[in-house]
Amino acid sequence: MYSAYFLMSDEDVKKYVQAKIKDFSGELQCREIGDGNLNYVFRVTNEAGASVIVKQAGPQARISESFVLSTDRNRIETEALMLEAEYTPDLVPKVLLFDQTMSCCVMEDLKDFEIMRKDLMAFHTFNHFSENISTFMAENLIRTTDFLMNPVKKKQLQKQFINPELCEITEHLVYTEPYIDFKKQNMLTEGNEEFIRDFVYNDKEMHLKVAKLKQQFLTQGQALLHGDLHTGSIFINQKTLKVIDPEFAFYGPIGYDVGNLVANLTFSWLRALAFNEVDYGNWVENVLVETMEKFELKARAILQESIEQFAIYEEVVEGFLSSILRDTFAIAGLEINRRIIGLAKVADITTIEDKEARILAERRGLSIAKECIKNDTISSISEYLQLLLKYKGEVLI
Amino acid sequence: MYSAYFLMSDEDVKKYVQAKIKDFSGELQCREIGDGNLNYVFRVTNEAGASVIVKQAGPQARISESFVLSTDRNRIETEALMLEAEYTPDLVPKVLLFDQTMSCCVMEDLKDFEIMRKDLMAFHTFNHFSENISTFMAENLIRTTDFLMNPVKKKQLQKQFINPELCEITEHLVYTEPYIDFKKQNMLTEGNEEFIRDFVYNDKEMHLKVAKLKQQFLTQGQALLHGDLHTGSIFINQKTLKVIDPEFAFYGPIGYDVGNLVANLTFSWLRALAFNEVDYGNWVENVLVETMEKFELKARAILQESIEQFAIYEEVVEGFLSSILRDTFAIAGLEINRRIIGLAKVADITTIEDKEARILAERRGLSIAKECIKNDTISSISEYLQLLLKYKGEVLI
């Protein structure tokens, strides 16, 4: 029926689902609900009110036709979801169908969930979050390392998830442009231009640290990462959460995923501060501590099942965990910087309408980020928390 | 003609070459000349006396039928030779034909060359060696890093050269078994059993260093390595050399290739000492120094063409070179250990017939290796040379 790829319209999607999905052969409703930049997301509802999601990769980014991306990312996303479902079946949407020709997949509709970033921006709290996200990270990250997976099988997975184009986006946006704006696409907030020029563009010592972290990102195939683990990639409600959108998945350094999460929670914290939401700021601090403590405990527990011969030594396991934590906070710094300086912003910060408050939030973030990147001693969540508290009161303007 | 793989006899090879290679359609002579462990190597000579080599991967290792290996290694070897021919056309054998179905390739016959290890064992010298091998390493290693190659293209190469089975051999034989003999296949020289038990098996601090180096080997995709760069993989004569057998090629840490070469030259040095060949020992010392100095100079020169944005900083390039050198000497230590302790020995040492002399040579090697692995300050060829000189006179028995 579909022997060659084409970009589907609402009507095409209806026919597609009618033909392919059980209980969806009758009259259907279809609506494009995507708000991302790379893909088309359709909600298809049947007469009984049940619904599924069809996600199709477009041949170019939605913001710019000149930004062409391989539709193979849909294969990577779907295969990553299927692999994550082996380790954490309750924490990812169920895949119902994957169609390589059409670069699309059909999956469970997470109707009862909200994008977590929106909830955080409205200062909503979730008691289960640290428990569930720490499980998601520990299970998917640690179990795909050479400590838990036969290195032969791991290399086959690494091959399956070689992801040149989406990694390149990260290499540019996270690891280069915030420091060396070689494509001239950074967007500096009015009033912060000079501060950023001096504090970030001119800090050669920081650039040297970033250069090392970039080499790590380019070369270290430690675990199968989600690759884009921010609060906009998490669907949540009061009961549980689902991690979505692993199209950036590839074998990379574990600290990249964990550091992204830490950074994005930090944006919630900066926002709470900006809005003088003291209790909420405290809640975020607690979530950060609980998430990292639980992640560390769960990672350590999984590593007890290690197949690596040298893991008979406690020092090997502890050294591995320490290196993950050091990477985590350094990379959190990179993510904070790039969301403030670079092309892709976060709404937590951009929707702070008070100009002075936004400038202060950005400078607090950039100051935390700089210490994370330059200071190798930030290697535990308690040290990170001390850093947040240091900048809580400090006035930088 | 050959729609399915089968292992060829001499007669099969003749017919194959007659059908496929220009100027070889007439009467042919064929002889299996392979002395390796994994492959079959045929020399095919035509009536005019011209010859070619046919190399076919067998479905199992020649030493053990239970040791089954994918014949895909022949694809990897041939594709690696073809890539190396782009960077160093004069330093690798020319590939005439690659046949994926038959897992074989036809290549230039290096009749006028000898395996370098045999020459070194006979205390022959080669004035051009340091110049040519440093070019081979600098060109092929540095140009396949993210500093010189677009990271998108590099990841495609990395995918092409994912090599799980041959990497596993290295992970076991080099990075595990000399320290934790979990397969009980180490072979300790009579008279050195107790020394090795105490000096290697019981040195936990060394094991912890090896465990870190193993994680590096398992995860760091820095450059396309040869993967087995010892003096038995080099064909040489008084004019030039050709590096052969890159079937272990994969994206790994640069120090693995360079360290292997350093270790194998060190075996020549240990042999010279054992035979009281003072001048030859001095020649090997000079070759080590010249090779490493030229490699460093050539690598630095190539890095001046870097496409990596952060390479505008001299510190980034120098830091990268320093890390390669630190890795090199640590990994040289691993290679020295495994060739003395493990399953795959080197003839440089095993053919020292005087029992005391062999024991001394092994202990000198193991002592040098231990300092390289445990001592992070061995990071330049002058420090390595000091280490050799330290053990030159020292009597350990």
Tab-separated table of N, CA, C and O in Angstrom, chain B residues 142-230:
chain	number	residue	atom	x	y	z
B	142	ILE	N	45.215	10.265	13.031
B	142	ILE	CA	44.747	11.639	13.276
B	142	ILE	C	43.663	12.050	12.272
B	142	ILE	O	42.686	12.702	12.619
B	143	ARG	N	43.808	11.612	11.018
B	143	ARG	CA	42.837	12.059	10.004
B	143	ARG	C	41.462	11.409	10.143
B	143	ARG	O	40.510	11.829	9.484
B	144	THR	N	41.352	10.366	10.947
B	144	THR	CA	40.019	9.768	11.141
B	144	THR	C	39.384	10.208	12.464
B	144	THR	O	38.331	9.691	12.838
B	145	THR	N	40.008	11.163	13.163
B	145	THR	CA	39.382	11.713	14.376
B	145	THR	C	38.395	12.815	14.009
B	145	THR	O	38.395	13.325	12.883
B	146	ASP	N	37.609	13.215	14.998
B	146	ASP	CA	36.688	14.338	14.811
B	146	ASP	C	37.409	15.660	14.621
B	146	ASP	O	36.789	16.650	14.240
B	147	PHE	N	38.719	15.705	14.887
B	147	PHE	CA	39.474	16.938	14.623
B	147	PHE	C	39.650	17.173	13.129
B	147	PHE	O	39.694	18.308	12.680
B	148	LEU	N	39.780	16.089	12.382
B	148	LEU	CA	40.073	16.240	10.946
B	148	LEU	C	38.918	15.819	10.051
B	148	LEU	O	38.850	16.207	8.886
B	149	MET	N	38.034	14.983	10.556
B	149	MET	CA	36.952	14.455	9.731
B	149	MET	C	35.628	14.997	10.261
B	149	MET	O	35.422	15.055	11.468
B	150	ASN	N	34.734	15.389	9.352
B	150	ASN	CA	33.414	15.819	9.779
B	150	ASN	C	32.787	14.741	10.677
B	150	ASN	O	32.737	13.575	10.301
B	151	PRO	N	32.322	15.129	11.879
B	151	PRO	CA	31.783	14.133	12.814
B	151	PRO	C	30.640	13.281	12.244
B	151	PRO	O	30.453	12.147	12.668
B	152	VAL	N	29.899	13.818	11.276
B	152	VAL	CA	28.839	13.017	10.645
B	152	VAL	C	29.467	11.885	9.838
B	152	VAL	O	29.085	10.714	9.955
B	153	LYS	N	30.466	12.220	9.046
B	153	LYS	CA	31.149	11.192	8.243
B	153	LYS	C	31.880	10.208	9.164
B	153	LYS	O	31.880	8.998	8.917
B	154	LYS	N	32.499	10.743	10.202
B	154	LYS	CA	33.211	9.870	11.142
B	154	LYS	C	32.266	8.829	11.744
B	154	LYS	O	32.625	7.654	11.854
B	155	LYS	N	31.063	9.244	12.111
B	155	LYS	CA	30.126	8.278	12.716
B	155	LYS	C	29.700	7.218	11.703
B	155	LYS	O	29.451	6.071	12.079
B	156	GLN	N	29.616	7.601	10.440
B	156	GLN	CA	29.292	6.586	9.421
B	156	GLN	C	30.425	5.569	9.315
B	156	GLN	O	30.190	4.362	9.214
B	157	LEU	N	31.665	6.055	9.358
B	157	LEU	CA	32.823	5.138	9.362
B	157	LEU	C	32.819	4.267	10.610
B	157	LEU	O	33.104	3.065	10.550
B	158	GLN	N	32.517	4.890	11.728
B	158	GLN	CA	32.492	4.136	12.991
B	158	GLN	C	31.490	2.980	12.888
B	158	GLN	O	31.769	1.861	13.317
B	159	LYS	N	30.341	3.260	12.281
B	159	LYS	CA	29.319	2.235	12.080
B	159	LYS	C	29.837	1.121	11.171
B	159	LYS	O	29.678	-0.069	11.453
B	160	GLN	N	30.484	1.525	10.076
B	160	GLN	CA	31.036	0.566	9.105
B	160	GLN	C	32.056	-0.361	9.763
B	160	GLN	O	32.204	-1.519	9.363
B	161	PHE	N	32.762	0.160	10.762
B	161	PHE	CA	33.860	-0.614	11.368
B	161	PHE	C	33.540	-1.083	12.793
B	161	PHE	O	34.464	-1.374	13.555
B	162	ILE	N	32.264	-1.150	13.148
B	162	ILE	CA	31.902	-1.799	14.431
B	162	ILE	C	32.343	-3.269	14.280
B	162	ILE	O	31.987	-3.939	13.324
B	163	ASN	N	33.138	-3.737	15.231
B	163	ASN	CA	33.852	-5.019	15.042
B	163	ASN	C	33.782	-5.847	16.335
B	163	ASN	O	34.813	-6.093	16.984
B	164	PRO	N	32.566	-6.290	16.698
B	164	PRO	CA	32.367	-6.845	18.046
B	164	PRO	C	33.243	-8.056	18.360
B	164	PRO	O	33.816	-8.132	19.448
B	165	GLU	N	33.377	-8.975	17.407
B	165	GLU	CA	34.049	-10.231	17.731
B	165	GLU	C	35.552	-10.058	17.889
B	165	GLU	O	36.161	-10.649	18.776
B	166	LEU	N	36.155	-9.265	17.008
B	166	LEU	CA	37.608	-9.123	17.124
B	166	LEU	C	37.968	-8.216	18.298
B	166	LEU	O	38.981	-8.436	18.968
B	167	CYS	N	37.114	-7.236	18.568
B	167	CYS	CA	37.338	-6.444	19.791
B	167	CYS	C	37.253	-7.337	21.022
B	167	CYS	O	38.012	-7.151	21.981
B	168	GLU	N	36.336	-8.291	21.011
B	168	GLU	CA	36.192	-9.175	22.182
B	168	GLU	C	37.485	-9.957	22.447
B	168	GLU	O	37.868	-10.172	23.601
B	169	ILE	N	38.144	-10.374	21.369
B	169	ILE	CA	39.426	-11.072	21.544
B	169	ILE	C	40.393	-10.178	22.316
B	169	ILE	O	41.040	-10.606	23.269
B	170	THR	N	40.490	-8.928	21.894
B	170	THR	CA	41.386	-7.985	22.574
B	170	THR	C	40.936	-7.729	24.016
B	170	THR	O	41.752	-7.688	24.940
B	171	GLU	N	39.619	-7.543	24.187
B	171	GLU	CA	39.102	-7.282	25.539
B	171	GLU	C	39.492	-8.415	26.496
B	171	GLU	O	39.828	-8.178	27.650
B	172	HIS	N	39.439	-9.637	25.991
B	172	HIS	CA	39.813	-10.772	26.843
B	172	HIS	C	41.327	-10.912	26.975
B	172	HIS	O	41.862	-10.931	28.079
B	173	LEU	N	42.012	-11.005	25.820
B	173	LEU	CA	43.434	-11.380	25.856
B	173	LEU	C	44.336	-10.260	26.376
B	173	LEU	O	45.351	-10.538	27.014
B	174	VAL	N	44.001	-9.028	26.060
B	174	VAL	CA	44.869	-7.909	26.461
B	174	VAL	C	44.396	-7.280	27.773
B	174	VAL	O	45.201	-6.980	28.646
B	175	TYR	N	43.082	-7.099	27.871
B	175	TYR	CA	42.554	-6.254	28.941
B	175	TYR	C	42.007	-7.017	30.146
B	175	TYR	O	41.530	-6.396	31.084
B	176	THR	N	42.005	-8.327	30.118
B	176	THR	CA	41.440	-9.052	31.265
B	176	THR	C	42.321	-10.210	31.730
B	176	THR	O	42.780	-10.238	32.872
B	177	GLU	N	42.551	-11.173	30.833
B	177	GLU	CA	43.140	-12.440	31.257
B	177	GLU	C	44.535	-12.338	31.883
B	177	GLU	O	44.840	-13.124	32.786
B	178	PRO	N	45.402	-11.413	31.456
B	178	PRO	CA	46.705	-11.358	32.119
B	178	PRO	C	46.587	-11.025	33.607
B	178	PRO	O	47.530	-11.266	34.363
B	179	TYR	N	45.461	-10.491	34.040
B	179	TYR	CA	45.273	-10.063	35.432
B	179	TYR	C	44.284	-10.964	36.159
B	179	TYR	O	44.489	-11.329	37.311
B	180	ILE	N	43.199	-11.291	35.461
B	180	ILE	CA	42.175	-12.197	36.013
B	180	ILE	C	42.019	-13.312	34.972
B	180	ILE	O	41.380	-13.118	33.944
B	181	ASP	N	42.608	-14.454	35.247
B	181	ASP	CA	42.718	-15.518	34.233
B	181	ASP	C	41.434	-16.336	34.196
B	181	ASP	O	41.437	-17.539	34.424
B	182	PHE	N	40.323	-15.665	33.822
B	182	PHE	CA	39.012	-16.300	33.997
B	182	PHE	C	38.758	-17.442	33.023
B	182	PHE	O	37.843	-18.229	33.235
B	183	LYS	N	39.550	-17.529	31.969
B	183	LYS	CA	39.386	-18.665	31.052
B	183	LYS	C	40.481	-19.704	31.242
B	183	LYS	O	40.546	-20.665	30.480
B	184	LYS	N	41.354	-19.466	32.211
B	184	LYS	CA	42.459	-20.399	32.493
B	184	LYS	C	43.250	-20.730	31.234
B	184	LYS	O	43.548	-21.893	30.959
B	185	GLN	N	43.563	-19.717	30.460
B	185	GLN	CA	44.364	-19.998	29.264
B	185	GLN	C	45.679	-19.226	29.222
B	185	GLN	O	46.381	-19.237	28.209
B	186	ASN	N	46.028	-18.571	30.330
B	186	ASN	CA	47.366	-17.984	30.398
B	186	ASN	C	48.408	-19.099	30.342
B	186	ASN	O	48.136	-20.239	30.721
B	187	MET	N	49.588	-18.742	29.868
B	187	MET	CA	50.680	-19.725	29.808
B	187	MET	C	51.922	-19.087	30.418
B	187	MET	O	52.573	-18.258	29.773
B	188	LEU	N	52.225	-19.467	31.649
B	188	LEU	CA	53.352	-18.856	32.351
B	188	LEU	C	54.618	-19.677	32.101
B	188	LEU	O	54.599	-20.908	32.139
B	189	THR	N	55.689	-18.957	31.829
B	189	THR	CA	56.968	-19.622	31.586
B	189	THR	C	57.440	-20.315	32.864
B	189	THR	O	57.346	-19.747	33.957
B	190	GLU	N	57.923	-21.535	32.696
B	190	GLU	CA	58.415	-22.303	33.842
B	190	GLU	C	59.505	-21.495	34.555
B	190	GLU	O	60.447	-21.015	33.925
B	191	GLY	N	59.358	-21.367	35.846
B	191	GLY	CA	60.309	-20.578	36.620
B	191	GLY	C	59.801	-19.171	36.890
B	191	GLY	O	60.333	-18.472	37.747
B	192	ASN	N	58.773	-18.755	36.155
B	192	ASN	CA	58.208	-17.406	36.382
B	192	ASN	C	56.810	-17.456	36.982
B	192	ASN	O	56.193	-16.412	37.177
B	193	GLU	N	56.323	-18.656	37.261
B	193	GLU	CA	54.931	-18.778	37.728
B	193	GLU	C	54.706	-17.992	39.019
B	193	GLU	O	53.752	-17.217	39.136
B	194	GLU	N	55.592	-18.216	39.984
B	194	GLU	CA	55.381	-17.591	41.281
B	194	GLU	C	55.570	-16.069	41.196
B	194	GLU	O	54.816	-15.308	41.787
B	195	PHE	N	56.594	-15.682	40.410
B	195	PHE	CA	56.852	-14.252	40.213
B	195	PHE	C	55.601	-13.563	39.659
B	195	PHE	O	55.185	-12.516	40.163
B	196	ILE	N	55.005	-14.157	38.644
B	196	ILE	CA	53.840	-13.534	37.995
B	196	ILE	C	52.636	-13.523	38.927
B	196	ILE	O	51.896	-12.533	38.990
B	197	ARG	N	52.469	-14.612	39.678
B	197	ARG	CA	51.364	-14.660	40.633
B	197	ARG	C	51.463	-13.468	41.599
B	197	ARG	O	50.493	-12.751	41.821
B	198	ASP	N	52.639	-13.274	42.119
B	198	ASP	CA	52.828	-12.209	43.094
B	198	ASP	C	52.827	-10.821	42.450
B	198	ASP	O	52.190	-9.889	42.932
B	199	PHE	N	53.535	-10.708	41.332
B	199	PHE	CA	53.817	-9.406	40.723
B	199	PHE	C	52.634	-8.876	39.909
B	199	PHE	O	52.436	-7.667	39.807
B	200	VAL	N	51.852	-9.782	39.345
B	200	VAL	CA	50.769	-9.358	38.440
B	200	VAL	C	49.393	-9.750	38.987
B	200	VAL	O	48.527	-8.895	39.176
B	201	TYR	N	49.188	-11.023	39.247
B	201	TYR	CA	47.860	-11.479	39.689
B	201	TYR	C	47.451	-10.838	41.016
B	201	TYR	O	46.266	-10.609	41.262
B	202	ASN	N	48.429	-10.563	41.881
B	202	ASN	CA	48.076	-10.054	43.217
B	202	ASN	C	48.213	-8.544	43.368
B	202	ASN	O	48.062	-8.027	44.464
B	203	ASP	N	48.504	-7.838	42.280
B	203	ASP	CA	48.677	-6.383	42.396
B	203	ASP	C	47.353	-5.669	42.107
B	203	ASP	O	47.084	-5.245	40.976
B	204	LYS	N	46.555	-5.539	43.151
B	204	LYS	CA	45.226	-4.940	42.985
B	204	LYS	C	45.294	-3.514	42.437
B	204	LYS	O	44.466	-3.117	41.603
B	205	GLU	N	46.284	-2.743	42.891
B	205	GLU	CA	46.395	-1.362	42.399
B	205	GLU	C	46.570	-1.339	40.876
B	205	GLU	O	45.992	-0.495	40.187
B	206	MET	N	47.363	-2.280	40.369
B	206	MET	CA	47.518	-2.360	38.901
B	206	MET	C	46.192	-2.770	38.255
B	206	MET	O	45.798	-2.211	37.224
B	207	HIS	N	45.495	-3.723	38.861
B	207	HIS	CA	44.208	-4.153	38.284
B	207	HIS	C	43.237	-2.974	38.167
B	207	HIS	O	42.496	-2.865	37.184
B	208	LEU	N	43.246	-2.100	39.168
B	208	LEU	CA	42.314	-0.960	39.118
B	208	LEU	C	42.655	-0.028	37.946
B	208	LEU	O	41.761	0.500	37.284
B	209	LYS	N	43.948	0.136	37.669
B	209	LYS	CA	44.357	0.937	36.500
B	209	LYS	C	43.935	0.235	35.207
B	209	LYS	O	43.460	0.873	34.258
B	210	VAL	N	44.138	-1.080	35.161
B	210	VAL	CA	43.771	-1.829	33.953
B	210	VAL	C	42.265	-1.744	33.711
B	210	VAL	O	41.813	-1.579	32.563
B	211	ALA	N	41.494	-1.807	34.797
B	211	ALA	CA	40.035	-1.728	34.657
B	211	ALA	C	39.625	-0.413	33.987
B	211	ALA	O	38.721	-0.388	33.147
B	212	LYS	N	40.298	0.673	34.339
B	212	LYS	CA	39.993	1.971	33.711
B	212	LYS	C	40.378	1.970	32.239
B	212	LYS	O	39.650	2.476	31.389
B	213	LEU	N	41.559	1.408	31.959
B	213	LEU	CA	41.992	1.343	30.555
B	213	LEU	C	41.040	0.456	29.745
B	213	LEU	O	40.767	0.718	28.579
B	214	LYS	N	40.521	-0.585	30.370
B	214	LYS	CA	39.570	-1.453	29.668
B	214	LYS	C	38.286	-0.684	29.340
B	214	LYS	O	37.748	-0.810	28.234
B	215	GLN	N	37.791	0.101	30.287
B	215	GLN	CA	36.605	0.916	30.003
B	215	GLN	C	36.882	1.862	28.838
B	215	GLN	O	36.017	2.092	27.999
B	216	GLN	N	38.091	2.395	28.782
B	216	GLN	CA	38.439	3.259	27.660
B	216	GLN	C	38.373	2.487	26.340
B	216	GLN	O	37.782	2.946	25.360
B	217	PHE	N	38.976	1.295	26.327
B	217	PHE	CA	38.973	0.491	25.098
B	217	PHE	C	37.542	0.148	24.679
B	217	PHE	O	37.203	0.153	23.493
B	218	LEU	N	36.691	-0.142	25.664
B	218	LEU	CA	35.306	-0.536	25.380
B	218	LEU	C	34.462	0.634	24.877
B	218	LEU	O	33.476	0.419	24.173
B	219	THR	N	34.839	1.851	25.252
B	219	THR	CA	33.903	2.957	24.997
B	219	THR	C	34.436	4.106	24.135
B	219	THR	O	33.632	4.869	23.614
B	220	GLN	N	35.760	4.266	24.003
B	220	GLN	CA	36.257	5.488	23.365
B	220	GLN	C	36.519	5.338	21.862
B	220	GLN	O	37.507	4.725	21.448
B	221	GLY	N	35.645	5.902	21.052
B	221	GLY	CA	35.789	5.834	19.592
B	221	GLY	C	36.497	7.070	19.066
B	221	GLY	O	35.883	7.981	18.547
B	222	GLN	N	37.819	7.058	19.180
B	222	GLN	CA	38.599	8.259	18.894
B	222	GLN	C	39.047	8.321	17.433
B	222	GLN	O	38.976	9.361	16.794
B	223	ALA	N	39.535	7.190	16.921
B	223	ALA	CA	40.064	7.152	15.549
B	223	ALA	C	39.906	5.734	15.019
B	223	ALA	O	39.727	4.784	15.792
B	224	LEU	N	39.979	5.594	13.691
B	224	LEU	CA	39.951	4.252	13.118
B	224	LEU	C	41.325	3.624	13.316
B	224	LEU	O	42.304	4.027	12.692
B	225	LEU	N	41.379	2.642	14.193
B	225	LEU	CA	42.639	1.980	14.500
B	225	LEU	C	42.932	0.859	13.501
B	225	LEU	O	42.020	0.288	12.909
B	226	HIS	N	44.210	0.521	13.365
B	226	HIS	CA	44.599	-0.734	12.758
B	226	HIS	C	44.135	-1.875	13.656
B	226	HIS	O	43.585	-2.867	13.197
B	227	GLY	N	44.359	-1.748	14.931
B	227	GLY	CA	43.819	-2.681	15.914
B	227	GLY	C	44.754	-3.829	16.279
B	227	GLY	O	44.465	-4.582	17.210
B	228	ASP	N	45.859	-3.970	15.548
B	228	ASP	CA	46.782	-5.088	15.822
B	228	ASP	C	48.171	-4.707	15.294
B	228	ASP	O	48.829	-5.491	14.602
B	229	LEU	N	48.613	-3.508	15.663
B	229	LEU	CA	49.798	-2.919	15.035
B	229	LEU	C	51.094	-3.373	15.722
B	229	LEU	O	51.787	-2.593	16.363
B	230	HIS	N	51.401	-4.653	15.562
B	230	HIS	CA	52.665	-5.163	16.096
B	230	HIS	C	53.620	-5.424	14.923
B	230	HIS	O	53.248	-5.257	13.750
